Structures are given as C-alpha cells and as structure tokens.
XYZ file of C-alpha atoms in Angstrom:
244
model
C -87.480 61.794 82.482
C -86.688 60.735 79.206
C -89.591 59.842 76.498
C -87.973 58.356 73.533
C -89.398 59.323 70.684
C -88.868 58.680 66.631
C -89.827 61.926 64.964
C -89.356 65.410 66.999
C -90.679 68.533 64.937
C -89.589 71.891 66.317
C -91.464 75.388 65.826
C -91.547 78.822 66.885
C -95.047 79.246 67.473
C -98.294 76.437 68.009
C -99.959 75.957 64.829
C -96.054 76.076 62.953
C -95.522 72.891 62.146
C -99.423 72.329 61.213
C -98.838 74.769 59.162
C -95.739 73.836 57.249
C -96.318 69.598 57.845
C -98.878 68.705 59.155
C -99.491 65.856 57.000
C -96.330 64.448 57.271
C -96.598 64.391 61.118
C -100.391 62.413 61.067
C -98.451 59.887 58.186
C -95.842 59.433 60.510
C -97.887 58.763 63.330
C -100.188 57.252 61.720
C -97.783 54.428 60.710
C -96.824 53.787 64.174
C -94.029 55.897 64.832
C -93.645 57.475 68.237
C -93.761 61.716 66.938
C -93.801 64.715 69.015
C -94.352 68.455 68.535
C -92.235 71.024 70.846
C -92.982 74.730 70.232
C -90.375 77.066 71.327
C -93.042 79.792 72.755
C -96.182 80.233 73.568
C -96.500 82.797 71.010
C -98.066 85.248 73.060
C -96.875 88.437 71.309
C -99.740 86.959 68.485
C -101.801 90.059 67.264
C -104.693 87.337 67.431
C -105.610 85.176 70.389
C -103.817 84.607 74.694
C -101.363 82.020 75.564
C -104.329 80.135 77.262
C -106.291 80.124 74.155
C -103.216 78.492 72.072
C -102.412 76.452 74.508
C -105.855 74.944 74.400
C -105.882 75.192 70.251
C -102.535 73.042 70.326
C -103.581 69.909 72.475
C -106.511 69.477 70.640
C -104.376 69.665 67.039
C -101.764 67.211 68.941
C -105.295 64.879 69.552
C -105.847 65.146 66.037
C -102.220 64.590 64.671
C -102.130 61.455 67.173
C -99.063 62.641 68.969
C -96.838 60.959 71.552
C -95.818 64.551 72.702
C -96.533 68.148 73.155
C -94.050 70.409 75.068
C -93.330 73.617 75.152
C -89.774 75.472 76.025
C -91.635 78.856 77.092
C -88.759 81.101 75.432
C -90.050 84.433 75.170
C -91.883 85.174 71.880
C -89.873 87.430 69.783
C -86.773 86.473 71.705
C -85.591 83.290 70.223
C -82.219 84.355 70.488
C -79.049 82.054 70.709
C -78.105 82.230 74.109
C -76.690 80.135 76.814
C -80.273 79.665 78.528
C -82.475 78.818 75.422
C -79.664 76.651 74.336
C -80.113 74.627 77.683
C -83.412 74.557 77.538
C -83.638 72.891 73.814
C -81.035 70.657 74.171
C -83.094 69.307 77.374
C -85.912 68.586 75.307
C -83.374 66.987 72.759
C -82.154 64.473 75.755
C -85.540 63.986 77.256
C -87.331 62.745 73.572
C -84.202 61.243 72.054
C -85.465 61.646 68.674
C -83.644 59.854 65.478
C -84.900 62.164 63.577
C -85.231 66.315 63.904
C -87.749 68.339 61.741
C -87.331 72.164 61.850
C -87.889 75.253 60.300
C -86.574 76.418 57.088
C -83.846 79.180 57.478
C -84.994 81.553 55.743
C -88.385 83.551 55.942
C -90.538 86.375 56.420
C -91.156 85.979 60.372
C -87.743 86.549 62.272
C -88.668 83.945 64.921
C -89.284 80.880 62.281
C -84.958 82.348 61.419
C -84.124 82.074 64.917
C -86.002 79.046 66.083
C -84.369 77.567 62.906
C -80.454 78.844 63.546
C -81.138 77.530 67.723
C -82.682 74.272 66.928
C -79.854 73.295 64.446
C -76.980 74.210 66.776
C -78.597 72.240 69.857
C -79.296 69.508 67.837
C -75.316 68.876 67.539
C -74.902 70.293 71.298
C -77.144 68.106 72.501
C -74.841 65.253 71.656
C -71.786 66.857 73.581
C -70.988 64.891 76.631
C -69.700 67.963 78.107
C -72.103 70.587 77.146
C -73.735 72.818 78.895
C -70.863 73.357 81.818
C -72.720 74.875 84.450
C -76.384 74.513 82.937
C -78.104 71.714 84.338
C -80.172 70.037 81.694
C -82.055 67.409 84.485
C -79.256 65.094 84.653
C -80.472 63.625 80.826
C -77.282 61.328 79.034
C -76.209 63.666 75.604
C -78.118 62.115 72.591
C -77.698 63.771 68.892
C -80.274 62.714 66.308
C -79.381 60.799 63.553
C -80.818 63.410 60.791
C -82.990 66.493 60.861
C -84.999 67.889 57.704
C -86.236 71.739 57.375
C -89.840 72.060 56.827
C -91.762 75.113 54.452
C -93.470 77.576 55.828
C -93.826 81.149 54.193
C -90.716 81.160 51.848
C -90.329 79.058 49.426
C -87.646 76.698 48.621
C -86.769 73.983 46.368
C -87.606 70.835 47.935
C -85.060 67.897 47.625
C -87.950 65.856 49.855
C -90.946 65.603 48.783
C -93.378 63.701 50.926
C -96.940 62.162 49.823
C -99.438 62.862 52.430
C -102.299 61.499 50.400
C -104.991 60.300 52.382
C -104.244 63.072 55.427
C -104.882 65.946 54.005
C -108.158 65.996 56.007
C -106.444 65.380 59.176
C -103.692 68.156 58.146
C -107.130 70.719 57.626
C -108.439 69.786 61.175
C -105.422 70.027 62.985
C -104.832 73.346 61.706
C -108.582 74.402 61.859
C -108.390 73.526 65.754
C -106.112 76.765 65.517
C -109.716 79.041 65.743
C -107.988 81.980 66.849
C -105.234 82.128 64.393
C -106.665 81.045 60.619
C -109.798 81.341 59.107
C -112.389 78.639 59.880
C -115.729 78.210 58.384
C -118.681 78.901 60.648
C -116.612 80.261 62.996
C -116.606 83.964 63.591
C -113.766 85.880 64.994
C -114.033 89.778 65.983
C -110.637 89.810 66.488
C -108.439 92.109 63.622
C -107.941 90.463 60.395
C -104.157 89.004 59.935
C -102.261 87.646 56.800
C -102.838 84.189 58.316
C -106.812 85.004 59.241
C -107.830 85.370 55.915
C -110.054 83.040 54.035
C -107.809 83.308 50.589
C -104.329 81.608 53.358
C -106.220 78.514 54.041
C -107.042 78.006 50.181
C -103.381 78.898 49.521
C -101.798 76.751 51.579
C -104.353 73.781 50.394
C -103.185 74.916 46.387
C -99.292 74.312 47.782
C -100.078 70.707 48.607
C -101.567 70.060 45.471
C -98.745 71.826 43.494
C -96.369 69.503 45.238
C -98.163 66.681 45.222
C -98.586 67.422 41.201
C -94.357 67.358 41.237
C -94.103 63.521 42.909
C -97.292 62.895 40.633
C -99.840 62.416 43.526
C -102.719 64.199 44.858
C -101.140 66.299 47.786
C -97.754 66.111 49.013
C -95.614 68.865 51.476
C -91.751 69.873 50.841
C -88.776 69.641 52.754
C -85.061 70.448 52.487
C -82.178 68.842 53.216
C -78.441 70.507 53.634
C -76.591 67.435 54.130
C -76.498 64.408 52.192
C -79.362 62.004 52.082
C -78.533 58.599 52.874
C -79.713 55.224 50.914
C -79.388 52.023 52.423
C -81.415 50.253 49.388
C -81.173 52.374 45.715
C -83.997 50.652 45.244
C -86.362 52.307 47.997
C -86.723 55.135 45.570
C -88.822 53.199 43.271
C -91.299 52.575 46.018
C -93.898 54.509 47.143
C-alpha cells in the first residue's frame, strides 16, 4: 500500500540516522513534512542489546522524532550486500513511501554495513524508478517512483559538508531520540551491565554533541548537522540562500 511520504532517511542499523541527523529529521517534521525512517536490519549482530530490545528503542525515538513512518527491510545484519533480493526489497519501500527526497549514509566509514547500506540505497533509489525493474521480483504490484534528490548524512567519518543544516532549537529532541537508544549509548541514570562499546561510552555522547556545535559554529549558529551532496544542488530562487 503506498504511504507517500516527503523525506525518507535510510540506515543500516536503528539508532543510525539519530545518530548522524537526528535533528534534521524532528526540523523536518516538525515543519509539517510527512518523514519516515527505514532501517535496513534489525541490527541484531549488535555486541550490545536483542532485536526485541531495538525494536522497542526505535518506536519510541520515531515518537520522539514525530515520524510518519518506521519500517524495517529485515536484511541480515552484516549482510547488506547488493543482491537481487535486498535490491527488491528496498526498492519496495522506495514505491510504497514515494519520497521526493532520499537521505542516506555517507559512503565511506569505519562500519562496513553504513558502506553497503550506502552503495544499495543509492542504486535502488535510481532502480526504483525503472518501469521494468525487478523482472521476476515482485515488489507488491507498487507503480516505479525515483526521488527527486537524495543527500548523504555523517556518521563516523568525516567529510566536508556542502549542506549544512541549522537544527537550532532540536537539539533536545535529537538527545532524546537517541537517549531512547538505552541499550546502545550511554544514558545518564541508566545503568547497563552489558560490555562497554565505542558507542557506550560517556565521552561518544559528548562528542557527538561537540560536532553539532562545531558545525553549527561554521553556518554561525548554535548547532547545526552536515550533509553531502554528489550531484549538483539545485536553486530555484539565488536568493533563498540569504534566508535562514
């Protein structure tokens, strides 16, 4: 059945794109926009936390974050590969939300399935507007739809931004959505006798919170998240970047 929605984000595990945007998805549904979340897996190869756990962590960030959707394509964690069937099974999700615009992650980076999910969301976001594609692969009968644009989001390696969005004013929303990810990142007054992690320690959170500053301090506000683009950026109205 298809939900139409404005803004899609796309990410490997739950608590990805809270991660790497998740101020730019409560701005963007905040304004009124229609914005869902798919993960790719259910990230159960995690050192930290069950399927069932995350699962439960992710609707209550998508509560926060005030989203239209939540799905999930149940690929295998640790096999995001490019093949026929997880093609199919992105591309459906393409169809079903008809989103204008596609937010994924970056290409490059220290996890191999942020790569992957990366390389298979970009190719299905073209194949997903091929009338006669997947032959054989039945994607529920949904019409082909390709989005008008798609963005990469940050999340462990670095880039040089040509998008730089002010999320002033939901940074606090950001912080809860990805505190409701108890299992995964350090939050205060909640204690976890489950093995420490890169991501579990205190020092991440307070890292990630310094990012937002630092690019906030480059647009010349208080908090802002990165994004690249590898296509031109269109401009209806020159003027549009004098307003923010």
């Amino acid at each position: 059945m298809i939900q139409k929605t404005d803004v899609l984000f796309f990410g490997a595990h739950p608590d990805d794109v809270e991660l790497g945007c998740g101020g730019t998805v409560h701005k963007l549904s905040s304004s009124g926009l229609k914005v869902g979340i798919v993960d790719l897996t259910r990230g159960e190869l995690g050192t930290r936390g069950t399927p069932a756990i995350r699962k439960a962590e992710a609707e209550e960030a998508a509560r926060i974050l005030g989203l239209t959707v939540r799905d999930n394509c149940d690929i295998s964690d640790g096999h995001i590969d490019i093949s026929r069937e997880n093609k199919a099974r992105v591309i459906q999700k393409i169809r079903q939300y008809q989103p204008d615009l596609v937010i994924l992650p970056y290409f490059s980076d220290r996890h191999p399935d942020h790569v992957n999910a990366s390389k298979l969301v970009k190719e299905c976001i073209y194949y997903a507007g091929t009338e006669k594609w997947p032959v054989g692969i039945p994607v529920a009968d949904l019409p082909a739809w390709r989005p008008k644009f798609y963005l990469y989001y940050m999340l462990a390696e670095p880039f040089e931004p040509n998008v730089i969005v002010d999320i002033t004013g939901h940074e606090e929303a950001r912080l809860q959505a990805f505190r409701a990810y108890k299992s995964q990142f350090f939050v205060p007054g909640h204690d976890s006798n489950e093995k420490e992690t890169w991501i579990s320690r205190p020092e991440f959170s307070e890292q990630l919170q310094a990012r937002l500053r630092f690019y906030g301090y480059q647009i010349g506000t208080a908090f802002a998240e990165p994004f690249f683009s590898d296509q031109p950026i269109p401009l209806a109205d020159l003027m549009a970047l004098t307003r923010r």
